[in-house]
Coordinates of N, CA, C and O in Angstrom, one line a residue:
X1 N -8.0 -9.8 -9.7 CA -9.1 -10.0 -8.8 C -9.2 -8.7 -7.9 O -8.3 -8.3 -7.3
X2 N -10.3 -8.1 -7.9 CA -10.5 -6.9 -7.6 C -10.4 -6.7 -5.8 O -9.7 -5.8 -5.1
X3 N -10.9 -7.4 -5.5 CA -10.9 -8.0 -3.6 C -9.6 -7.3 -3.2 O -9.4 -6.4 -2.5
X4 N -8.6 -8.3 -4.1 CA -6.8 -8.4 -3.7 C -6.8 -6.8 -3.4 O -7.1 -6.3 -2.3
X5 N -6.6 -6.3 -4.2 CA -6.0 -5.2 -4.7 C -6.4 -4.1 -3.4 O -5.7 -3.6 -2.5
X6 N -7.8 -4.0 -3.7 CA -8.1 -3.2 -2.4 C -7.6 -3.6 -1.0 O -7.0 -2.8 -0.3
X7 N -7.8 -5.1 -0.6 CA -7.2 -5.5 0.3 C -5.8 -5.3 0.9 O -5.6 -5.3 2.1
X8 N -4.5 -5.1 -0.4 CA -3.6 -4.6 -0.4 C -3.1 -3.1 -0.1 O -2.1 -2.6 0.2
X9 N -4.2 -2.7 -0.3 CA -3.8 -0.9 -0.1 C -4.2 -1.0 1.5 O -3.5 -0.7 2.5
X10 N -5.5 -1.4 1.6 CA -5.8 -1.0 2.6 C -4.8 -2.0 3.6 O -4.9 -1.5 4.7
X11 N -4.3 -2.9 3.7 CA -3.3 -3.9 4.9 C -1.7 -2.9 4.8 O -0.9 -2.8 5.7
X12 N -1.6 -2.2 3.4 CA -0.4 -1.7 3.7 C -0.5 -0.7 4.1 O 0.6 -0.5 4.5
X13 N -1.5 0.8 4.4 CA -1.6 2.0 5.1 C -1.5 1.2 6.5 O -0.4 1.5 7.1
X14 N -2.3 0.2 7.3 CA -2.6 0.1 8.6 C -1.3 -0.7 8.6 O -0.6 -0.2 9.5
X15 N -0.5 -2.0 8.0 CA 0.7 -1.5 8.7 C 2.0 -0.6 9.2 O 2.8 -0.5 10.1
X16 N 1.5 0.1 8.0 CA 2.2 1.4 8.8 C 1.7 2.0 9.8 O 2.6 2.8 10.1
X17 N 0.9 2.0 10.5 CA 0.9 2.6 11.6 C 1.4 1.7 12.6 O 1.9 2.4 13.6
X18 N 1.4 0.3 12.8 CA 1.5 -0.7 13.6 C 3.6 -0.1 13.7 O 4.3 0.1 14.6
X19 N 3.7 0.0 12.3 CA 5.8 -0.1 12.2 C 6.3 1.5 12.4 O 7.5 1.7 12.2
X20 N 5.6 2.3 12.6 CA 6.1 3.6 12.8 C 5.7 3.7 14.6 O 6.0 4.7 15.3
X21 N 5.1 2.8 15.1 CA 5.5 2.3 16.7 C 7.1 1.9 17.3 O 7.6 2.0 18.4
X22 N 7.7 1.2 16.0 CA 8.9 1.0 16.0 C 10.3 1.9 15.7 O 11.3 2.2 16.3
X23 N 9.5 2.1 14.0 CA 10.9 3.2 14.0 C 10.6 4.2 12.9 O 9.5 4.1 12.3
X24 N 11.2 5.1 12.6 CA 10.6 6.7 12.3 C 11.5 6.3 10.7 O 11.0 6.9 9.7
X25 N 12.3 5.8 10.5 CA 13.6 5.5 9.3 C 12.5 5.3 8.5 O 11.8 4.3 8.8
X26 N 12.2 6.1 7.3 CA 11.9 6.1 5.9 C 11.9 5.4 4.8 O 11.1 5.4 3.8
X27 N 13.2 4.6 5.2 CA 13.3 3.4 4.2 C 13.2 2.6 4.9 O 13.1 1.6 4.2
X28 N 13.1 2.3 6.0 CA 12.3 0.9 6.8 C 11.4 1.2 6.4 O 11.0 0.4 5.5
X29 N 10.4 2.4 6.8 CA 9.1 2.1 6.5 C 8.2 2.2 5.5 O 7.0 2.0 5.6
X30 N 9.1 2.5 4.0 CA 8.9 2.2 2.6 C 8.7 0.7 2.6 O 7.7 0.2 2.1
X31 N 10.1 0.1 3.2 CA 10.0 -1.5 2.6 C 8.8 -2.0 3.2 O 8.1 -2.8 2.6
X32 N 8.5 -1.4 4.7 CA 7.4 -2.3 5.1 C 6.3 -2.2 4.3 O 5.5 -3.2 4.2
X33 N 6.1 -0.9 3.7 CA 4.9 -0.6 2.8 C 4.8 -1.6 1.6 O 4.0 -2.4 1.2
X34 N 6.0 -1.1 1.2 CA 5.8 -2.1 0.0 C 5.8 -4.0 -0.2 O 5.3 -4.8 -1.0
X35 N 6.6 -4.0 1.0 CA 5.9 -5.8 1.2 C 4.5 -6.2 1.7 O 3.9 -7.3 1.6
X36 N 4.2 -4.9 2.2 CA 2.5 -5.0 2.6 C 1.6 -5.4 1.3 O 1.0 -6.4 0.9
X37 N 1.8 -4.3 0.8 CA 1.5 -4.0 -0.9 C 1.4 -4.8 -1.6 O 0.4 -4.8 -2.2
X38 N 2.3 -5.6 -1.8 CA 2.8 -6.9 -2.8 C 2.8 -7.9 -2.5 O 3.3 -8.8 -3.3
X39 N 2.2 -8.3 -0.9 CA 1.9 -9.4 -0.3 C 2.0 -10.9 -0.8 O 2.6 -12.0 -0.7
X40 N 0.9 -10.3 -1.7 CA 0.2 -11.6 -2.2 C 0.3 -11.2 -3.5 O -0.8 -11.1 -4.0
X41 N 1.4 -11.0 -4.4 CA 2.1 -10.3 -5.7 C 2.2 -12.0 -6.4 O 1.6 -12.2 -7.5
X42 N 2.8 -12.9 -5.8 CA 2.7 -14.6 -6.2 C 1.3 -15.1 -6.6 O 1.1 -16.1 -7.3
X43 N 0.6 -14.5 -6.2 CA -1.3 -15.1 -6.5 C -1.2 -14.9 -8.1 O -2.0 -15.8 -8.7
X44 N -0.5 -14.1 -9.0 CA -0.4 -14.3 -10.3 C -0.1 -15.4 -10.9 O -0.2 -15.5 -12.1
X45 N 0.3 -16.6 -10.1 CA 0.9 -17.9 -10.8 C 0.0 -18.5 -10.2 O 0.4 -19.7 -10.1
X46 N -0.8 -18.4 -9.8 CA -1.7 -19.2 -9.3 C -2.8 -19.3 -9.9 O -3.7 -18.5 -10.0
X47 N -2.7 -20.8 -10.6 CA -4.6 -20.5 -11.4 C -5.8 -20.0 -11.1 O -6.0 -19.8 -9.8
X48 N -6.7 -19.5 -11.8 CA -7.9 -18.6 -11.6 C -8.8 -20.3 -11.0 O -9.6 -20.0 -10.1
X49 N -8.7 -21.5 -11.3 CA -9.4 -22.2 -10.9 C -9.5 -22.7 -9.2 O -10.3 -23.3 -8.5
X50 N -8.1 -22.0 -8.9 CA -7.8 -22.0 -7.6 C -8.2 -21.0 -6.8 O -8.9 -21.0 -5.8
X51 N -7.6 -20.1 -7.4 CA -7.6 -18.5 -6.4 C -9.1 -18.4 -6.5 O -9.6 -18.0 -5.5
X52 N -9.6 -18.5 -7.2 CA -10.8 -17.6 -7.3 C -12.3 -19.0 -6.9 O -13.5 -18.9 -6.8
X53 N -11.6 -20.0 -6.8 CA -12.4 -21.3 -6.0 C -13.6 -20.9 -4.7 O -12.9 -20.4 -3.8
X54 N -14.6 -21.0 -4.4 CA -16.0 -20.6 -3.7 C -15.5 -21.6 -2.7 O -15.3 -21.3 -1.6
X55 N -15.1 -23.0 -3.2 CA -15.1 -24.3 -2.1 C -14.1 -24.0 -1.3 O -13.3 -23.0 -1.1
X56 N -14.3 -25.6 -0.6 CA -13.4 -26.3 0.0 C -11.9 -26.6 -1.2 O -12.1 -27.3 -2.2
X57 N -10.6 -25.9 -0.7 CA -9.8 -26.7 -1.4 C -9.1 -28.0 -1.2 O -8.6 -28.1 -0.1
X58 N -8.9 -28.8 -2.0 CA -8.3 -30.2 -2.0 C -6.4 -30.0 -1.4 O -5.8 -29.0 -1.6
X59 N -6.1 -30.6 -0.9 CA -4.4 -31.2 -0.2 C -3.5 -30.3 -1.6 O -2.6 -29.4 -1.5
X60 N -4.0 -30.9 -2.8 CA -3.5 -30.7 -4.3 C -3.2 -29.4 -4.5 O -2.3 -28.8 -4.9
X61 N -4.8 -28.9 -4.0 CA -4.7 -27.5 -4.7 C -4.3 -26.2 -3.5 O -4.0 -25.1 -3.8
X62 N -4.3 -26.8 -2.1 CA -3.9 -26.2 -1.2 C -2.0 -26.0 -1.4 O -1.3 -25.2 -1.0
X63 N -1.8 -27.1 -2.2 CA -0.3 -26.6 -2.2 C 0.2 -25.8 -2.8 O 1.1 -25.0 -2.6
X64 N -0.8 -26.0 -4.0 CA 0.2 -24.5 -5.0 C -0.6 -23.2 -4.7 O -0.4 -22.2 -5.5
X65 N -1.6 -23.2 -3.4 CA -1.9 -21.8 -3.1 C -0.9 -21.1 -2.0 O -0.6 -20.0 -1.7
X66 N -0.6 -22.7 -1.5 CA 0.6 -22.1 -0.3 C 2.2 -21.8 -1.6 O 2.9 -20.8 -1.3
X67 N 2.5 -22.4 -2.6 CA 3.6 -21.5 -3.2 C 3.4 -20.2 -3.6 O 4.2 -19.6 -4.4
X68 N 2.2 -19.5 -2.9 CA 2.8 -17.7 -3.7 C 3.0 -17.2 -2.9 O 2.4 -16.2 -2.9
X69 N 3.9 -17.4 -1.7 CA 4.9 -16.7 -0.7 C 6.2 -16.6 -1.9 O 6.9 -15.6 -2.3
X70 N 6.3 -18.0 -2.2 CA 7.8 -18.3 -3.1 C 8.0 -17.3 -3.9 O 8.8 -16.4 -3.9
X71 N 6.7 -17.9 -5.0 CA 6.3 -16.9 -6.0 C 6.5 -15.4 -6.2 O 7.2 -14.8 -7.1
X72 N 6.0 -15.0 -5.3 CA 5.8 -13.6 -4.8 C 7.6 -13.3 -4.5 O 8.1 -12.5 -5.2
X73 N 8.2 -13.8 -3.6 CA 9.7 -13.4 -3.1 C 10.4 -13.4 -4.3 O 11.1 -12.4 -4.4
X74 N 10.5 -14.3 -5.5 CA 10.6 -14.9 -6.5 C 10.4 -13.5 -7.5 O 11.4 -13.0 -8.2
X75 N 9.4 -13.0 -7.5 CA 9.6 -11.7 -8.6 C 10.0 -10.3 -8.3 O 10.2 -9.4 -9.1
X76 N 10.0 -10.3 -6.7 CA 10.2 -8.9 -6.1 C 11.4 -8.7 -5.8 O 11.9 -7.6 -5.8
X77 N 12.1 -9.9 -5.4 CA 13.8 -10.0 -4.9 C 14.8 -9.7 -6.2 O 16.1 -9.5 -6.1
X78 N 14.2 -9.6 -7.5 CA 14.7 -9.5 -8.2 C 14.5 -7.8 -8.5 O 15.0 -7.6 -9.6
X79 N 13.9 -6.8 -8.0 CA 13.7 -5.8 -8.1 C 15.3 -4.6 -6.9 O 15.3 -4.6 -5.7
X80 N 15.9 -4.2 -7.5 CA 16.9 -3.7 -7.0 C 16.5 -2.5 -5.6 O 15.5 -1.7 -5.8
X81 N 17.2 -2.6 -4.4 CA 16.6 -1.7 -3.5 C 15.3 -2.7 -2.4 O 15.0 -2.3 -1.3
X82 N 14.9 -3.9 -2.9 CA 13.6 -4.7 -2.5 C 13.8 -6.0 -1.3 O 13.1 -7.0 -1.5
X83 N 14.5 -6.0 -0.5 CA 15.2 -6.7 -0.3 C 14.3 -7.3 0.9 O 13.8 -8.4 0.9
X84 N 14.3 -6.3 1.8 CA 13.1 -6.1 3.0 C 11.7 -6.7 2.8 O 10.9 -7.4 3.3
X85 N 11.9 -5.9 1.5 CA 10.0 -6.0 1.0 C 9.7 -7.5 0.4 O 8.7 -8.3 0.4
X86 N 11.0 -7.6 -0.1 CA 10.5 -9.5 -0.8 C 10.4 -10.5 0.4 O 9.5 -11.3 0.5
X87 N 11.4 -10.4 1.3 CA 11.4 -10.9 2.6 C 9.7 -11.1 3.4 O 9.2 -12.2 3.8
X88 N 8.9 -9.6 3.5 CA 8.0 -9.7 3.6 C 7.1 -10.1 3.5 O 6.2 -10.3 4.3
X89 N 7.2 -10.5 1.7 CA 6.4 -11.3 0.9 C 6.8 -13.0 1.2 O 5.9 -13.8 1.2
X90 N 7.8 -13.2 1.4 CA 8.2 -14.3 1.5 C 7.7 -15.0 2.8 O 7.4 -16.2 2.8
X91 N 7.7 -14.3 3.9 CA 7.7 -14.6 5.2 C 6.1 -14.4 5.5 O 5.7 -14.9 6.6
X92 N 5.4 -13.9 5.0 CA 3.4 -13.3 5.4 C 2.6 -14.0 5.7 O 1.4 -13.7 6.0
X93 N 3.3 -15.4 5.7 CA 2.3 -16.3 5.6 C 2.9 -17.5 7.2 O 2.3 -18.4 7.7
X94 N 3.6 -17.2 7.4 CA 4.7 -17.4 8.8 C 4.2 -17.2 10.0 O 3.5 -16.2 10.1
X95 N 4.3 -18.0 11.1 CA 3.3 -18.0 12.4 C 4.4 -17.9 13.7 O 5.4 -18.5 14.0
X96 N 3.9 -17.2 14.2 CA 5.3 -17.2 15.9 C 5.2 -18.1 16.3 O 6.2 -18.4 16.9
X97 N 3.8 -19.3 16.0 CA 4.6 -20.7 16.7 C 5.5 -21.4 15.9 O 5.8 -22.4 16.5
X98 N 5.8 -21.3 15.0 CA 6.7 -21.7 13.8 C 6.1 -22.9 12.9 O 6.8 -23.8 12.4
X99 N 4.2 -23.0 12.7 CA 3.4 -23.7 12.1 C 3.2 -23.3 10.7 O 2.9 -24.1 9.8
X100 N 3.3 -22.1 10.4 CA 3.2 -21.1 9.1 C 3.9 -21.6 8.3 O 4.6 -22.6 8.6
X101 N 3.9 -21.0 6.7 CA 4.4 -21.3 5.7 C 4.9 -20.2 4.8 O 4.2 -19.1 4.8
X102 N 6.6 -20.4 3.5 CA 6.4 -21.6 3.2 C 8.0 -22.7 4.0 O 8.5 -23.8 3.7
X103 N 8.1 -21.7 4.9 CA 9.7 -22.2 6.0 C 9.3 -22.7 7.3 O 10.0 -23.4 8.0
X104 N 8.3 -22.4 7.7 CA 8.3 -22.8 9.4 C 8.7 -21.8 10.5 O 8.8 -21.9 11.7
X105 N 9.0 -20.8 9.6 CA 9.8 -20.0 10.3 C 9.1 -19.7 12.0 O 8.1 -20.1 12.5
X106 N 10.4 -18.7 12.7 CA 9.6 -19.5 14.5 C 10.0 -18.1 15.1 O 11.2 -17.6 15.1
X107 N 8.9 -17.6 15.6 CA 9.4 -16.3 16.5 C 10.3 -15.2 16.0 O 9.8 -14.6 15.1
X108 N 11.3 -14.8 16.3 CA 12.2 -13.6 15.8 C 12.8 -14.0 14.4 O 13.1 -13.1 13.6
X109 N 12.9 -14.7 14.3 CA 13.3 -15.5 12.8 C 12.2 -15.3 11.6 O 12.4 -15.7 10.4
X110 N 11.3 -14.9 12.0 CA 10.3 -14.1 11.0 C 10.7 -12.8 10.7 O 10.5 -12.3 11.8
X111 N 11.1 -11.9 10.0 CA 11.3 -10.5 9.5 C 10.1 -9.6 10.0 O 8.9 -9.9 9.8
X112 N 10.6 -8.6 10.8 CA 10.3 -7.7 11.7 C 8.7 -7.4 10.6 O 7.6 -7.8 10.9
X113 N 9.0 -6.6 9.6 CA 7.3 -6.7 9.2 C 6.5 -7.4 8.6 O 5.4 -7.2 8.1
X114 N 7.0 -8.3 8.7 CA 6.2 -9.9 8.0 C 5.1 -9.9 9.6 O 3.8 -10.1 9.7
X115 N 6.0 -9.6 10.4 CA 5.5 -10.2 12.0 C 4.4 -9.1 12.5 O 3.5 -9.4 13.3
X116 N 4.5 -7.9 11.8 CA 3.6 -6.7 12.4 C 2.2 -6.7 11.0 O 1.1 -6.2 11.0
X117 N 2.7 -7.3 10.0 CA 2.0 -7.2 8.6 C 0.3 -8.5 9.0 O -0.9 -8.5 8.9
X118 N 1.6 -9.9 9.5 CA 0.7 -11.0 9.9 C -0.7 -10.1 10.7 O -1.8 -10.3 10.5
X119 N -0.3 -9.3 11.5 CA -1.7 -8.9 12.5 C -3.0 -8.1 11.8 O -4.2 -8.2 12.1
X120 N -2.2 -7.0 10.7 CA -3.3 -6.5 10.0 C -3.5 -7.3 9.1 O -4.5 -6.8 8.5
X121 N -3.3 -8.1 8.7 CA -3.7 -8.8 7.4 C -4.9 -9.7 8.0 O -5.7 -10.3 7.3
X122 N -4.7 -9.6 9.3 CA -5.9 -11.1 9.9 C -7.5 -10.1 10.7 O -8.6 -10.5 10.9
X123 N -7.1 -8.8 10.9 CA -8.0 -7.6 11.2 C -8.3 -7.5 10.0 O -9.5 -7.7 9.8
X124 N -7.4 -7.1 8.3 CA -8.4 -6.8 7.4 C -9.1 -7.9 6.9 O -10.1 -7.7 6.2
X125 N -8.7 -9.4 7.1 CA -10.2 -10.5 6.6 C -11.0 -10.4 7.0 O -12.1 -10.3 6.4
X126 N -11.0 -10.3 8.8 CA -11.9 -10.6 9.6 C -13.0 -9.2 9.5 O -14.2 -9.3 9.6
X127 N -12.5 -8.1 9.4 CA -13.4 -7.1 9.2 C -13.7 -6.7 7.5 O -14.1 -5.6 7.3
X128 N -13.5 -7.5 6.4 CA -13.9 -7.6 5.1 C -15.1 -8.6 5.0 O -15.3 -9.5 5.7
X129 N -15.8 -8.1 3.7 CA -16.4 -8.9 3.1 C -15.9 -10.0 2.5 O -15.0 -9.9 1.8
X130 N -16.3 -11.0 2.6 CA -15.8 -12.1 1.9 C -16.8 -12.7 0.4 O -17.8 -12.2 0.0
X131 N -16.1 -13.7 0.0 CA -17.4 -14.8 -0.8 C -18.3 -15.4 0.0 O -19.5 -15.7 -0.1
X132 N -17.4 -15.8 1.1 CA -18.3 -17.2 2.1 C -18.9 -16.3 3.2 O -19.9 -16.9 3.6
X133 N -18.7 -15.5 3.7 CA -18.9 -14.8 4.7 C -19.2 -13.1 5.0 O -18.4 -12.3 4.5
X134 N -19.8 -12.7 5.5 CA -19.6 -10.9 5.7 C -18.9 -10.8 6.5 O -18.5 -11.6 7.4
X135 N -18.6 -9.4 6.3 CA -17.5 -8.9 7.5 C -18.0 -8.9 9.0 O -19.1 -8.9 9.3
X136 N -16.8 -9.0 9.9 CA -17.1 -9.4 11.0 C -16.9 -7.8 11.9 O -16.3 -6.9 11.2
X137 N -17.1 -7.5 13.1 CA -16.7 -6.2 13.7 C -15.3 -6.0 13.8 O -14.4 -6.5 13.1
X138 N -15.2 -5.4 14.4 CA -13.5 -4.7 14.8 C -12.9 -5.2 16.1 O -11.7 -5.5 16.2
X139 N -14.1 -5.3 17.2 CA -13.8 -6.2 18.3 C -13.6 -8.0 18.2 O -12.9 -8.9 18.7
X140 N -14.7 -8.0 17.1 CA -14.5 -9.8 16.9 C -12.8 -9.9 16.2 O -12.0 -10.7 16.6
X141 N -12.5 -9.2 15.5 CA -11.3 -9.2 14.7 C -10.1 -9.0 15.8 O -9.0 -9.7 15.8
X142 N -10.5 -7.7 16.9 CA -9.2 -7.8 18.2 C -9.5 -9.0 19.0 O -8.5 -9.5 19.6
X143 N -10.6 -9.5 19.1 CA -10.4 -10.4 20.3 C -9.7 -12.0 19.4 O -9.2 -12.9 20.0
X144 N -9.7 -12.1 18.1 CA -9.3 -13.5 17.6 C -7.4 -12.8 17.2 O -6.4 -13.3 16.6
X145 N -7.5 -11.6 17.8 CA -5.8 -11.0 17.6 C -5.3 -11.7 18.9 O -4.5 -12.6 18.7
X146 N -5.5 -11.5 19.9 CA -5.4 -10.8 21.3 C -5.1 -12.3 21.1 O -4.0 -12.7 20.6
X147 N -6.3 -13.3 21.5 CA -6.7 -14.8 21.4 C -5.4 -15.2 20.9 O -5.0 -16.2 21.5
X148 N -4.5 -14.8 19.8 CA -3.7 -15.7 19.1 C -2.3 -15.3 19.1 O -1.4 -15.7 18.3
X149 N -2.2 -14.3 20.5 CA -0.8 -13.4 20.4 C -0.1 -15.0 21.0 O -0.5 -15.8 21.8
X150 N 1.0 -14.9 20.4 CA 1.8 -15.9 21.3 C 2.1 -17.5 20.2 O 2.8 -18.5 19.9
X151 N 0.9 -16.7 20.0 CA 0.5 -18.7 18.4 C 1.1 -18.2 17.2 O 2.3 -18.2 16.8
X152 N 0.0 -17.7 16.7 CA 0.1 -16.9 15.4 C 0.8 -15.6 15.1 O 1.4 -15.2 14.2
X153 N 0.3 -14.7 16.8 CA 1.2 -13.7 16.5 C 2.5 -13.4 17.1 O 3.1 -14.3 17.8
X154 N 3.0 -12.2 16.9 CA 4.0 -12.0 17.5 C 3.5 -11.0 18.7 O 3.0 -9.9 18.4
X155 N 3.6 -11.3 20.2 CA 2.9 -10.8 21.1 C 3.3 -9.4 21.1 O 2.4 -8.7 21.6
X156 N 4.5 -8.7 20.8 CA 5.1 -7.3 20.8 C 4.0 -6.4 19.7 O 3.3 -5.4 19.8
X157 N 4.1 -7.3 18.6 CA 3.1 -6.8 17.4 C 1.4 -6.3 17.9 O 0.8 -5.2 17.8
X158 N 1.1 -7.7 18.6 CA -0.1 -7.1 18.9 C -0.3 -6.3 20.1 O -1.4 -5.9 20.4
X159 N 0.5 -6.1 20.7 CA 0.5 -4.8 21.9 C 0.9 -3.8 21.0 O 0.5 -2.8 21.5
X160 N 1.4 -3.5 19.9 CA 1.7 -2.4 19.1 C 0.4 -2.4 18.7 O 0.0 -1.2 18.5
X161 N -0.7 -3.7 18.4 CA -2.1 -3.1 17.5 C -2.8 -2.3 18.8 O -3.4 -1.3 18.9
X162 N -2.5 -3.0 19.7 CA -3.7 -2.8 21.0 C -3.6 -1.1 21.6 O -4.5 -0.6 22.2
X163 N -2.3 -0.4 21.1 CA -2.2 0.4 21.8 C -2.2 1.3 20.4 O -1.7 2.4 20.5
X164 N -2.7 0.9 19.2 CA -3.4 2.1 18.2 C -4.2 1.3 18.2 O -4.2 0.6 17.2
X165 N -5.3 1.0 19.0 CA -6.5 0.4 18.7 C -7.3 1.7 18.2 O -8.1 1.5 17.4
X166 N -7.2 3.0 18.6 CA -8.2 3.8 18.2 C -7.6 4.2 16.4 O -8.3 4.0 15.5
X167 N -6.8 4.6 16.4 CA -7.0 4.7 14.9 C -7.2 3.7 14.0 O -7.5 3.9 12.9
X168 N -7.0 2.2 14.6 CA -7.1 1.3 13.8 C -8.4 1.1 13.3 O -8.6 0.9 12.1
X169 N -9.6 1.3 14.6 CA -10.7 1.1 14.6 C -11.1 2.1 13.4 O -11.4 1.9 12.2
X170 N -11.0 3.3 14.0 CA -11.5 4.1 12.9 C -11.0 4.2 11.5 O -11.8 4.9 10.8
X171 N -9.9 3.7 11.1 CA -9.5 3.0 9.3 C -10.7 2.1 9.2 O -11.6 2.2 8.4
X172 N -10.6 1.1 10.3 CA -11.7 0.0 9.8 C -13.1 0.2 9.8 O -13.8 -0.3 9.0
X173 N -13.5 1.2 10.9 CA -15.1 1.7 10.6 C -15.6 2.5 10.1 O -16.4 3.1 10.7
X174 N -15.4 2.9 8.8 CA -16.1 3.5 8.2 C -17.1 4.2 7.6 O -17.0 4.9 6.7

């Protein structure tokens, strides 16, 4: 699916800038790249009648879209050196109030760039084209960040977006 892929490149350059706020270490900021990258690497086991679905999904089909966290941790953990990065993959879908999926996981107990990954990945929907929808601005996308620090996000993370808001903006406005 052509969407992914791009979507992938572009959520893993802009978390890097969010995690080199943190730390300058090379192989941290490899792994963060590459769990950015491979996010959604589990969407391969996921039927085309699902993933690629226009609708409303059913309880049924909502489950095995929430297994390609698993999925995803599942083929990359087995890659030597990936340890961080499958973690990533595993954890992307994980919320600070600990509502997320596919563990519940709750605040610091989310993997440091699962937690900085969660904020760009919700700036690159909201400012993407969709099927169901067009892209939205850059400010509608910071204010439903801002709006959700504390729920969804990790509030450290989104003061790390707020305070590269200018380069972010300018990745996203093109």
């Amino acid at each position: 699916e052509h969407e992914t892929g791009m979507h992938s490149q572009r959520v893993a350059c802009h978390t890097q800038v969010l995690a080199r706020r943190f730390t300058e270490d090379k192989d941290i900021l490899q792994q963060v790249y590459w769990g950015s990258l491979l996010h959604d690497i589990g969407k391969i086991a996921i039927p085309d009648a699902i993933l690629l679905n226009s609708n409303s999904l059913n309880e049924e089909e909502w489950a095995v879209m929430r297994s390609h966290p698993r999925r995803g941790h599942d083929i990359i953990s087995n890659i030597p050196f990936m340890n961080e990065a499958a973690d990533i993959v595993l954890c992307h879908e994980e919320r600070w109030d600990g509502s997320g999926y596919p563990q519940g996981l709750k605040g610091n107990d989310i993997p440091w760039g699962a937690r900085l990954f969660a904020v760009i990945d919700t700036l690159d929907a909201i400012t993407s084209d969709r099927p169901y929808r067009k892209a939205q601005s850059f400010d509608a996308a910071k204010k439903e960040i801002v709006e959700m620090s504390g729920q969804q996000f990790d509030p450290q993370a989104v003061e790390a977006f707020l305070a590269e808001e200018d380069a972010l903006r300018g990745m996203v406005e093109v």
